[in-house]
Coordinates of C-alpha atoms and ligand atoms in Angstrom, one line a residue:
M4 CA 74.3 156.2 93.3
G5 CA 70.6 156.1 92.1
D6 CA 69.6 153.1 90.5
I7 CA 68.9 154.8 87.1
V8 CA 66.4 151.6 86.3
E9 CA 64.4 148.8 88.2
M10 CA 62.2 146.3 86.9
L11 CA 59.7 145.1 89.8
D12 CA 58.7 141.2 90.2
I13 CA 58.2 140.8 86.4
T14 CA 56.3 138.5 84.5
K15 CA 56.2 137.1 81.9
D16 CA 54.0 134.0 80.1
F17 CA 55.3 132.6 76.5
P18 CA 52.1 130.2 75.3
G19 CA 53.8 127.2 77.4
I20 CA 56.7 128.8 78.9
R21 CA 56.9 131.2 82.5
A22 CA 59.8 133.4 80.5
N23 CA 60.0 135.8 83.1
D24 CA 58.9 134.7 86.9
R25 CA 58.5 137.3 88.7
V26 CA 62.0 138.4 88.4
S27 CA 63.2 141.8 90.4
V28 CA 66.4 143.9 89.3
R29 CA 67.9 147.0 90.5
V30 CA 71.1 148.5 87.9
R31 CA 73.0 151.0 88.9
K32 CA 73.6 153.9 87.5
G33 CA 76.9 154.0 85.4
S34 CA 77.4 150.6 86.2
I35 CA 78.0 147.7 83.9
H36 CA 75.5 145.0 84.9
A37 CA 75.9 141.5 83.1
L38 CA 72.7 139.0 83.1
L39 CA 73.4 135.4 83.6
G40 CA 71.8 132.8 83.1
E41 CA 71.7 129.4 80.6
N42 CA 70.1 129.3 77.2
G43 CA 66.2 129.7 77.6
A44 CA 66.8 131.9 80.9
G45 CA 65.1 134.6 79.8
K46 CA 67.2 136.9 80.0
S47 CA 66.3 138.0 76.0
T48 CA 63.1 138.7 77.0
L49 CA 63.5 140.4 80.5
M50 CA 65.9 142.6 78.2
S51 CA 63.2 143.1 75.4
I52 CA 61.0 143.8 77.8
L53 CA 62.9 146.9 79.0
F54 CA 63.3 147.6 75.8
G55 CA 59.5 147.7 74.5
L56 CA 59.4 145.0 72.2
Y57 CA 57.2 143.0 74.5
Q58 CA 54.9 143.4 77.5
P59 CA 54.9 142.0 80.8
D60 CA 51.6 140.1 82.2
S61 CA 52.6 141.7 85.2
G62 CA 54.8 143.8 87.7
R63 CA 56.3 147.3 87.4
I64 CA 59.1 149.5 85.8
L65 CA 60.6 152.6 86.4
V66 CA 63.2 154.6 85.2
R67 CA 65.0 156.9 86.7
G68 CA 62.3 156.9 89.6
R69 CA 59.6 156.8 87.8
E70 CA 57.0 154.6 86.7
V71 CA 57.3 154.1 82.4
N72 CA 55.1 152.4 80.5
I73 CA 56.6 151.2 77.6
S74 CA 54.9 149.7 75.1
D75 CA 57.2 149.9 72.4
P76 CA 60.4 150.4 70.9
N77 CA 59.8 154.7 70.8
V78 CA 58.9 154.8 74.0
A79 CA 62.5 153.0 74.8
N80 CA 64.5 155.1 72.8
A81 CA 62.2 158.5 74.2
L82 CA 63.6 157.2 77.8
G83 CA 67.7 156.5 76.1
I84 CA 67.4 152.6 76.2
G85 CA 69.2 151.0 73.3
M86 CA 69.5 148.1 72.5
V87 CA 72.2 146.2 69.7
H88 CA 70.1 142.7 69.2
Q89 CA 72.2 139.4 68.2
H90 CA 71.7 139.5 65.0
F91 CA 72.5 143.1 63.5
K92 CA 69.9 145.3 61.4
L93 CA 71.7 146.5 59.3
V94 CA 71.3 147.6 55.4
H95 CA 74.3 146.2 53.8
N96 CA 74.6 148.6 50.6
F97 CA 73.8 151.4 52.8
T98 CA 76.5 153.6 54.6
V99 CA 77.6 153.8 57.6
T100 CA 76.0 157.1 58.2
E101 CA 73.5 156.5 56.6
N102 CA 72.7 153.2 59.0
I103 CA 72.4 155.6 61.7
I104 CA 70.2 157.9 60.5
L105 CA 67.5 155.0 58.7
G106 CA 64.4 155.6 61.2
L107 CA 65.2 159.2 62.4
E108 CA 62.4 161.7 61.3
P109 CA 63.9 164.9 59.6
R110 CA 63.0 167.9 61.5
R111 CA 60.2 169.9 59.8
G112 CA 60.7 172.2 56.8
L113 CA 64.4 170.0 57.0
V114 CA 65.9 168.2 55.0
L115 CA 68.2 165.9 56.4
D116 CA 71.7 166.8 56.5
T117 CA 73.4 163.9 56.0
A118 CA 77.2 165.1 55.8
K119 CA 76.5 166.6 59.3
A120 CA 74.6 163.4 60.3
A121 CA 78.3 161.9 59.3
A122 CA 81.0 164.3 61.5
R123 CA 78.5 164.3 64.8
V124 CA 79.1 160.3 63.6
A125 CA 83.0 160.7 63.3
E126 CA 82.5 163.4 66.7
L127 CA 81.2 160.6 68.6
S128 CA 83.0 157.5 66.8
K129 CA 86.0 159.2 68.3
L130 CA 85.0 159.9 72.0
Y131 CA 84.6 156.5 72.4
G132 CA 87.0 155.1 70.8
L133 CA 85.4 153.2 68.2
D134 CA 87.6 154.2 64.9
V135 CA 84.4 154.1 62.9
D136 CA 84.6 155.7 58.9
P137 CA 81.2 157.3 58.9
N138 CA 81.4 156.8 55.3
A139 CA 82.3 152.7 54.5
K140 CA 79.6 151.0 53.1
I141 CA 78.4 148.1 55.6
E142 CA 79.0 145.6 52.8
D143 CA 82.8 146.8 53.2
I144 CA 83.4 146.0 57.1
S145 CA 83.8 143.4 59.8
V146 CA 80.9 142.2 61.8
S147 CA 82.9 143.9 64.5
M148 CA 82.3 146.6 62.7
Q149 CA 79.2 146.3 62.1
Q150 CA 78.7 146.1 65.7
R151 CA 79.5 148.9 66.4
V152 CA 77.6 150.8 64.2
E153 CA 75.4 149.3 66.1
I154 CA 76.0 151.2 69.7
L155 CA 77.2 154.3 67.5
K156 CA 73.1 154.0 66.8
M157 CA 72.7 154.0 70.2
L158 CA 74.6 156.3 71.2
Y159 CA 73.2 159.3 68.0
R160 CA 70.3 159.0 70.0
N161 CA 71.3 159.9 73.1
A162 CA 70.5 156.5 74.5
E163 CA 71.9 156.2 78.1
I164 CA 70.7 152.9 79.4
L165 CA 72.5 150.3 76.6
I166 CA 72.0 146.7 76.2
F167 CA 73.6 144.3 74.6
D168 CA 72.1 141.2 73.9
E169 CA 74.9 138.4 73.6
P170 CA 77.7 140.6 72.0
T171 CA 80.9 138.7 72.4
A172 CA 79.2 136.5 70.3
V173 CA 80.6 136.9 66.8
L174 CA 83.8 138.4 67.9
T175 CA 87.7 137.3 67.9
P176 CA 89.2 136.8 71.5
Q177 CA 91.3 140.6 70.1
E178 CA 87.8 142.3 69.4
I179 CA 85.8 141.4 72.5
H180 CA 88.7 143.1 74.6
E181 CA 88.7 146.2 72.1
L182 CA 84.7 145.8 73.1
M183 CA 85.2 145.4 76.0
A184 CA 87.3 148.8 76.1
I185 CA 84.4 150.7 74.9
M186 CA 82.0 149.1 77.6
R187 CA 84.7 150.6 80.2
R188 CA 84.8 154.2 78.1
L189 CA 81.3 154.3 77.7
T190 CA 80.5 153.7 81.4
A191 CA 83.4 156.2 82.5
E192 CA 81.2 159.0 80.4
G193 CA 78.0 157.6 82.1
K194 CA 76.7 155.9 80.0
T195 CA 74.8 152.5 82.2
I196 CA 75.2 149.0 80.1
L197 CA 72.8 146.1 80.4
L198 CA 75.1 143.0 79.7
I199 CA 73.6 140.0 78.3
T200 CA 75.3 136.3 78.2
H201 CA 76.2 133.1 79.4
K202 CA 80.4 133.4 79.5
L203 CA 81.5 133.9 83.5
K204 CA 85.0 135.1 82.0
E205 CA 83.4 137.8 80.3
I206 CA 81.7 138.8 83.5
K207 CA 84.3 138.9 85.3
A208 CA 86.6 140.6 83.2
V209 CA 84.4 143.2 83.0
A210 CA 81.4 143.6 84.9
D211 CA 80.7 145.6 88.7
T212 CA 77.4 144.1 89.3
C213 CA 75.6 140.5 88.2
T214 CA 72.0 139.0 88.1
V215 CA 71.6 135.8 87.6
L216 CA 68.6 134.3 86.0
R217 CA 67.9 130.0 86.3
R218 CA 64.5 129.0 84.1
G219 CA 63.3 132.4 84.6
K220 CA 62.9 133.5 88.1
L221 CA 65.8 135.2 90.1
V222 CA 68.2 133.5 92.0
G223 CA 70.5 136.5 93.1
T224 CA 71.6 139.8 92.5
V225 CA 76.0 139.7 93.5
P226 CA 78.4 142.3 93.4
V227 CA 81.4 141.0 90.7
A228 CA 83.9 141.7 93.2
D229 CA 83.0 138.4 95.9
A230 CA 82.3 136.3 93.2
S231 CA 84.2 133.5 91.3
E232 CA 83.3 131.6 88.5
A233 CA 83.0 128.8 89.9
G234 CA 80.0 130.5 92.2
L235 CA 78.3 132.4 89.7
A236 CA 78.4 129.1 87.3
Q237 CA 76.8 127.2 90.4
M238 CA 74.6 130.2 90.5
M239 CA 73.2 129.8 87.0
V240 CA 72.9 126.1 86.9
G241 CA 72.0 125.3 90.6
R242 CA 74.8 122.4 91.0
E243 CA 78.3 122.9 91.3
V244 CA 79.6 122.5 88.1
N245 CA 83.2 120.6 86.8
F246 CA 84.5 123.2 84.0
S247 CA 87.3 121.2 82.5
V248 CA 87.2 117.8 80.6
S249 CA 89.5 115.4 81.8
K250 CA 91.4 113.4 80.3
T251 CA 94.8 111.5 79.3
K252 CA 97.4 112.5 76.6
A253 CA 95.5 111.1 72.9
Q254 CA 97.0 108.4 71.7
A255 CA 97.8 109.6 68.3
G256 CA 97.4 106.4 65.8
A257 CA 97.7 105.9 62.4
V258 CA 95.6 109.0 60.4
K259 CA 91.5 108.0 59.5
L260 CA 90.4 111.1 58.1
S261 CA 92.8 112.7 55.2
I262 CA 91.7 115.3 53.6
R263 CA 94.0 116.2 50.7
D264 CA 93.9 120.0 48.5
L265 CA 90.0 119.8 48.9
C266 CA 87.8 122.7 47.0
V267 CA 84.2 123.0 47.9
R268 CA 82.4 125.8 46.4
N269 CA 79.3 127.8 48.4
A270 CA 76.9 128.8 48.6
K271 CA 77.4 132.1 45.8
G272 CA 79.5 129.9 43.9
L273 CA 82.7 131.1 45.0
L274 CA 85.5 128.7 46.8
G275 CA 84.2 128.4 50.3
V276 CA 87.2 126.0 50.6
K277 CA 90.3 126.8 48.8
H278 CA 92.9 123.5 48.2
L279 CA 92.2 122.3 51.8
S280 CA 94.6 119.7 54.1
L281 CA 94.7 118.0 57.0
D282 CA 94.4 114.7 58.5
V283 CA 93.2 112.6 61.0
R284 CA 94.2 109.9 63.3
A285 CA 93.1 107.0 65.5
G286 CA 92.7 108.6 69.5
E287 CA 92.7 111.7 68.6
I288 CA 90.6 115.0 68.4
V289 CA 91.3 117.6 65.6
G290 CA 89.5 121.1 66.9
L291 CA 88.4 123.4 64.0
C292 CA 88.3 126.7 64.7
G293 CA 87.3 130.1 62.8
I294 CA 85.2 133.1 62.9
D295 CA 81.2 131.9 61.2
G296 CA 81.8 132.0 57.7
N297 CA 85.4 131.0 57.0
G298 CA 84.5 127.6 55.4
Q299 CA 84.3 125.5 58.1
S300 CA 80.3 124.9 56.8
E301 CA 81.4 124.1 53.3
L302 CA 84.0 122.2 54.1
I303 CA 81.6 119.6 57.6
Q304 CA 79.4 119.7 54.7
A305 CA 82.0 118.0 52.1
I306 CA 82.7 115.8 54.5
T307 CA 79.5 114.6 54.4
G308 CA 78.4 114.3 51.3
L309 CA 75.9 117.0 51.8
V310 CA 77.4 119.1 49.1
P311 CA 79.8 118.0 46.1
V312 CA 83.2 118.5 45.9
E313 CA 84.7 120.8 43.8
S314 CA 88.1 118.9 43.6
G315 CA 90.4 116.8 45.9
T316 CA 89.8 113.7 48.2
I317 CA 88.4 112.4 51.1
L318 CA 89.8 109.7 52.8
V319 CA 88.1 107.6 54.9
G320 CA 91.2 105.1 56.0
D321 CA 92.4 104.2 52.4
R322 CA 89.0 104.3 50.7
D323 CA 88.3 107.6 48.7
I324 CA 84.8 109.3 49.9
S325 CA 84.7 112.2 48.3
K326 CA 81.8 111.4 45.6
L327 CA 80.5 108.9 47.4
P328 CA 76.4 109.4 48.4
V329 CA 75.6 110.2 51.8
K330 CA 74.7 106.7 52.7
A331 CA 77.1 105.7 52.0
R332 CA 79.8 107.4 53.2
L333 CA 77.6 106.5 56.9
D334 CA 78.7 103.0 55.9
A335 CA 82.5 103.5 55.2
G336 CA 82.8 104.0 58.6
L337 CA 82.1 108.0 58.7
G338 CA 80.0 109.6 62.1
H339 CA 78.3 112.7 61.8
I340 CA 76.8 115.1 64.4
P341 CA 75.7 118.3 62.2
E342 CA 75.4 121.8 63.1
D343 CA 71.8 122.5 61.8
R344 CA 69.5 119.1 63.9
H345 CA 66.9 120.3 61.8
R346 CA 67.8 120.0 57.9
F347 CA 70.0 117.0 58.8
G348 CA 69.5 115.7 61.8
L349 CA 65.9 114.4 62.9
V350 CA 62.4 114.1 60.6
L351 CA 60.7 116.3 62.9
D352 CA 57.4 115.0 62.5
F353 CA 59.0 111.4 63.0
R354 CA 58.8 109.9 67.1
L355 CA 61.5 110.0 68.7
D356 CA 62.7 105.9 68.2
E357 CA 61.8 106.1 64.5
N358 CA 64.9 109.0 64.6
M359 CA 66.6 106.5 67.1
V360 CA 67.7 103.7 64.0
F361 CA 67.1 106.9 61.1
H362 CA 70.2 105.1 59.8
R363 CA 70.4 101.3 60.7
F364 CA 66.1 101.2 60.1
Q365 CA 66.5 98.2 57.1
S366 CA 69.7 96.9 58.5
R367 CA 68.8 93.7 62.0
P368 CA 67.3 93.1 64.4
F369 CA 65.2 96.3 63.4
S370 CA 64.0 94.4 60.3
R371 CA 63.9 91.2 58.6
Y372 CA 63.4 90.6 55.3
G373 CA 61.7 94.4 55.1
I374 CA 59.9 93.9 57.7
L375 CA 60.3 96.6 61.2
N376 CA 60.6 95.1 64.3
P377 CA 58.6 97.6 66.1
V378 CA 60.0 95.9 69.5
E379 CA 63.8 95.9 68.3
I380 CA 62.7 99.7 67.8
S381 CA 61.1 100.7 70.8
R382 CA 63.6 98.7 73.5
Y383 CA 66.7 100.2 71.4
A384 CA 65.7 103.6 71.7
D385 CA 65.0 103.4 74.9
R386 CA 68.5 101.6 76.0
L387 CA 70.1 104.8 74.6
I388 CA 67.0 107.8 75.6
S389 CA 67.8 106.7 80.1
E390 CA 71.9 106.6 78.7
F391 CA 72.1 109.5 77.0
D392 CA 68.7 111.4 79.5
V393 CA 67.2 112.0 76.6
R394 CA 63.9 113.7 78.1
S395 CA 60.7 113.4 76.1
G396 CA 57.6 113.7 77.2
E397 CA 55.7 110.5 75.7
G398 CA 59.1 108.3 76.0
V399 CA 59.8 107.0 72.9
A400 CA 56.6 107.7 70.7
T401 CA 57.0 111.5 71.6
P402 CA 56.8 113.4 67.5
A403 CA 61.0 115.4 67.7
R404 CA 59.6 118.3 66.5
S405 CA 58.7 118.7 70.6
M406 CA 60.8 118.5 72.2
S407 CA 63.4 120.9 73.7
G408 CA 66.7 121.5 71.4
G409 CA 69.3 120.4 73.4
N410 CA 67.3 117.3 74.0
Q411 CA 67.1 116.9 69.9
Q412 CA 70.7 117.2 70.2
K413 CA 71.3 114.9 72.8
A414 CA 69.0 112.5 71.2
I415 CA 71.2 113.0 67.7
V416 CA 74.2 112.7 70.0
A417 CA 73.2 109.4 71.2
R418 CA 72.6 107.7 67.9
E419 CA 75.7 108.6 65.9
I420 CA 77.8 107.4 69.2
D421 CA 76.0 104.6 69.6
R422 CA 76.4 103.0 65.8
S423 CA 80.6 104.1 66.5
P424 CA 81.8 105.0 63.4
A425 CA 85.5 105.3 62.3
V426 CA 85.5 109.2 62.4
F427 CA 83.7 111.3 63.6
V428 CA 82.5 114.4 62.4
I429 CA 80.9 116.9 65.0
A430 CA 80.4 120.8 64.0
Q431 CA 78.6 122.6 67.1
P432 CA 77.9 119.4 68.7
T433 CA 76.4 121.6 72.4
R434 CA 75.3 124.7 71.1
G435 CA 72.0 125.3 72.8
L436 CA 72.6 123.2 75.7
D437 CA 72.9 123.7 79.5
V438 CA 76.0 123.0 81.2
G439 CA 75.0 120.2 82.8
A440 CA 74.2 118.1 79.5
I441 CA 77.8 119.9 77.2
E442 CA 80.0 118.3 80.7
Y443 CA 78.0 115.0 79.7
I444 CA 78.9 115.6 75.8
H445 CA 82.2 117.1 76.4
Q446 CA 83.0 113.8 78.6
R447 CA 81.7 110.9 76.0
I448 CA 83.6 112.9 73.4
V449 CA 86.8 112.3 74.6
E450 CA 85.4 107.8 75.7
E451 CA 85.3 108.1 72.1
R452 CA 88.3 109.5 71.8
D453 CA 89.9 107.1 74.3
K454 CA 88.2 103.7 71.9
G455 CA 90.0 104.9 69.1
K456 CA 87.8 106.9 67.4
A457 CA 89.5 110.1 64.0
I458 CA 87.0 113.2 66.2
L459 CA 87.1 116.4 63.4
L460 CA 85.4 118.3 66.9
C461 CA 84.4 122.2 64.5
S462 CA 82.7 124.7 67.0
L463 CA 82.2 129.0 67.4
E464 CA 82.6 128.4 71.0
L465 CA 86.1 128.5 71.6
D466 CA 86.5 127.4 75.3
E467 CA 85.3 124.5 73.6
I468 CA 87.5 124.2 71.5
M469 CA 90.8 124.7 73.9
D470 CA 88.6 122.2 76.4
V471 CA 88.3 119.1 74.3
S472 CA 90.7 118.8 71.4
D473 CA 94.4 117.7 71.7
R474 CA 95.4 119.3 68.1
I475 CA 93.4 122.6 66.6
A476 CA 93.0 123.4 63.2
V477 CA 91.8 127.5 62.5
I478 CA 90.3 127.8 59.4
Y479 CA 90.5 131.4 57.4
G480 CA 89.5 133.2 54.5
G481 CA 88.6 128.4 53.2
E482 CA 92.5 127.4 54.1
I483 CA 93.7 126.1 57.4
V484 CA 96.5 128.6 58.3
G485 CA 97.4 127.5 61.6
V486 CA 97.1 123.8 63.5
V487 CA 98.7 124.1 67.1
N488 CA 99.1 121.4 69.5
A489 CA 96.1 122.5 72.4
D490 CA 98.3 122.9 75.4
E491 CA 101.0 124.9 74.4
T492 CA 98.6 127.4 72.8
E493 CA 96.3 130.6 73.8
E494 CA 92.9 132.9 73.0
N495 CA 95.7 135.1 72.0
E496 CA 97.6 133.6 69.4
L497 CA 94.6 131.8 68.0
G498 CA 92.5 135.1 67.5
L499 CA 95.3 136.4 65.6
L500 CA 95.1 133.4 63.3
M501 CA 90.8 133.4 63.7
S502 CA 91.8 137.1 61.5
G503 CA 94.0 136.0 59.3
S504 CA 96.4 138.1 61.4
L505 CA 99.2 135.4 61.8
R506 CA 99.9 131.7 60.0
K507 CA 101.7 129.2 61.1
A508 CA 102.8 126.4 59.5
E509 CA 102.3 122.6 61.9
Ligands
ADP30 N1 58.7 135.0 71.2 C1 58.9 134.0 71.9 N2 57.2 132.7 72.3 C2 57.5 132.3 72.6 N3 58.2 131.6 73.5 C3 59.3 132.1 73.8 C4 59.6 133.7 72.9 N4 61.1 134.5 73.4 C5 61.7 133.6 74.2 N5 60.4 131.9 74.5 C6 61.0 131.1 75.6 O1 61.0 132.1 76.6 C7 62.0 130.6 77.6 C8 63.0 132.3 77.2 O2 63.6 132.9 76.5 P1 64.6 134.0 76.4 O3 64.4 134.9 76.9 O4 64.9 134.1 75.1 O5 66.1 133.4 77.0 P2 67.8 133.3 77.4 O6 68.1 135.4 76.3 O7 68.2 133.7 78.5 O8 68.1 132.4 76.2 C9 62.5 130.2 75.9 O9 61.8 129.1 77.1 C10 62.3 130.3 74.9 O10 62.2 129.5 74.5
MG31 MG1 68.6 135.0 74.8

């Protein structure tokens, strides 16, 4: 079979970075072609070029053997290329059908016939097994259904080349399986799929071919049947990767963090956390797992003092910290790696060393009698940045703003681990980090556990939760719907808990 898309020697520069460096990809018609690479490898850029959102600085694109100039997404649409973005672009108070026909010009002299459009949507939905109700309002349907609406939007426009940018990031394991089945039906009907992902399992499960990018460059293209997960990981990272977090069985001691009957209001004023109780013991890692938006942010922010508690208690040791200001909670033995490192983790206008002593600059040796000691501060920061391999252009004097996200995150992790709190609340510790840094941070978290720290780990990455935790608490609709031992559960059970279809007492 011929190649439906050929991207040849594509180069794209952004200020200060070559996002794509002479990358070539050839995609066979009717295949599922994965694009694999770490954060920032240039995957989205390459696909945005194919979809006409960016123009390449050099290189050629052939679609169905003909050279094309995809100057904007309308040209891409006309060529039969569609894209489902990481963040959906749907109007929430419109129906499915209204969203799908939005932006399509009614033919001259005809009014757009919504009923006819709805019938076509229903037909497409049936053909590909999408199970979407054409008349449902977007605000009333799940994220996974919204994604299917985006798929229908492409199909309605007769797209034949479908680009998915990290489509499984927002889905439960069950929904991921369903999406894969949908992808297979799409290719069975002759569609071609380009799938961006950094998840090796998904590639093994569904893709025919995989192209690997690293730092903007093409590493290679391989048939998936011949590639192992370890082999793909090595191509992605450039060295051998140790997947499994090495740890011994937890030696859990006394309860160090105890949350009792906690209620917290969310930004809409509703109860985002409802009568939630959870214990974390010394020497164990409890993973908090759930689909984004089920109360985990409110819970973490309530524990760390970023939002007020409506009712209930939060004990660190035997002290109720639920009404204390942030600083007093830290002094009571709480450590926090925040999910939003910009809002709560670093002061971007401060230097790296200033950020490293952020909670402690008022105490010795960093200051005496109210006078800062810059030598001690830099010496301390120097030690941490070399120990945690934080890379910054100008060493400790680098402004936090000019560091990459991964290095900002490492700096926060270094600072919080070094404070050595008894209770550690860690949210999304590896988001945006490369595999090497992830390995390192996971190992450090386990080391903290082995020193007897009580750790609550909140992550949207199910693999991270399963690999690092000793026990897993699943949150759904602001409640803990199950607590399971990490070595006695599997993805399927967690997925059922996460979607609210199963409840399991401890
Ligand atoms: N619009 C943009 N402006 C400037 N830099 C960008 C832009 N889009 C992406 N980049 C940079 O280009 C590189 C590749 O990014 P991207 O294609 O998004 O990677 P991936 O999708 O593989 O994570 C990154 O360093 C990113 O910061
Ligand atoms: Mg991307």
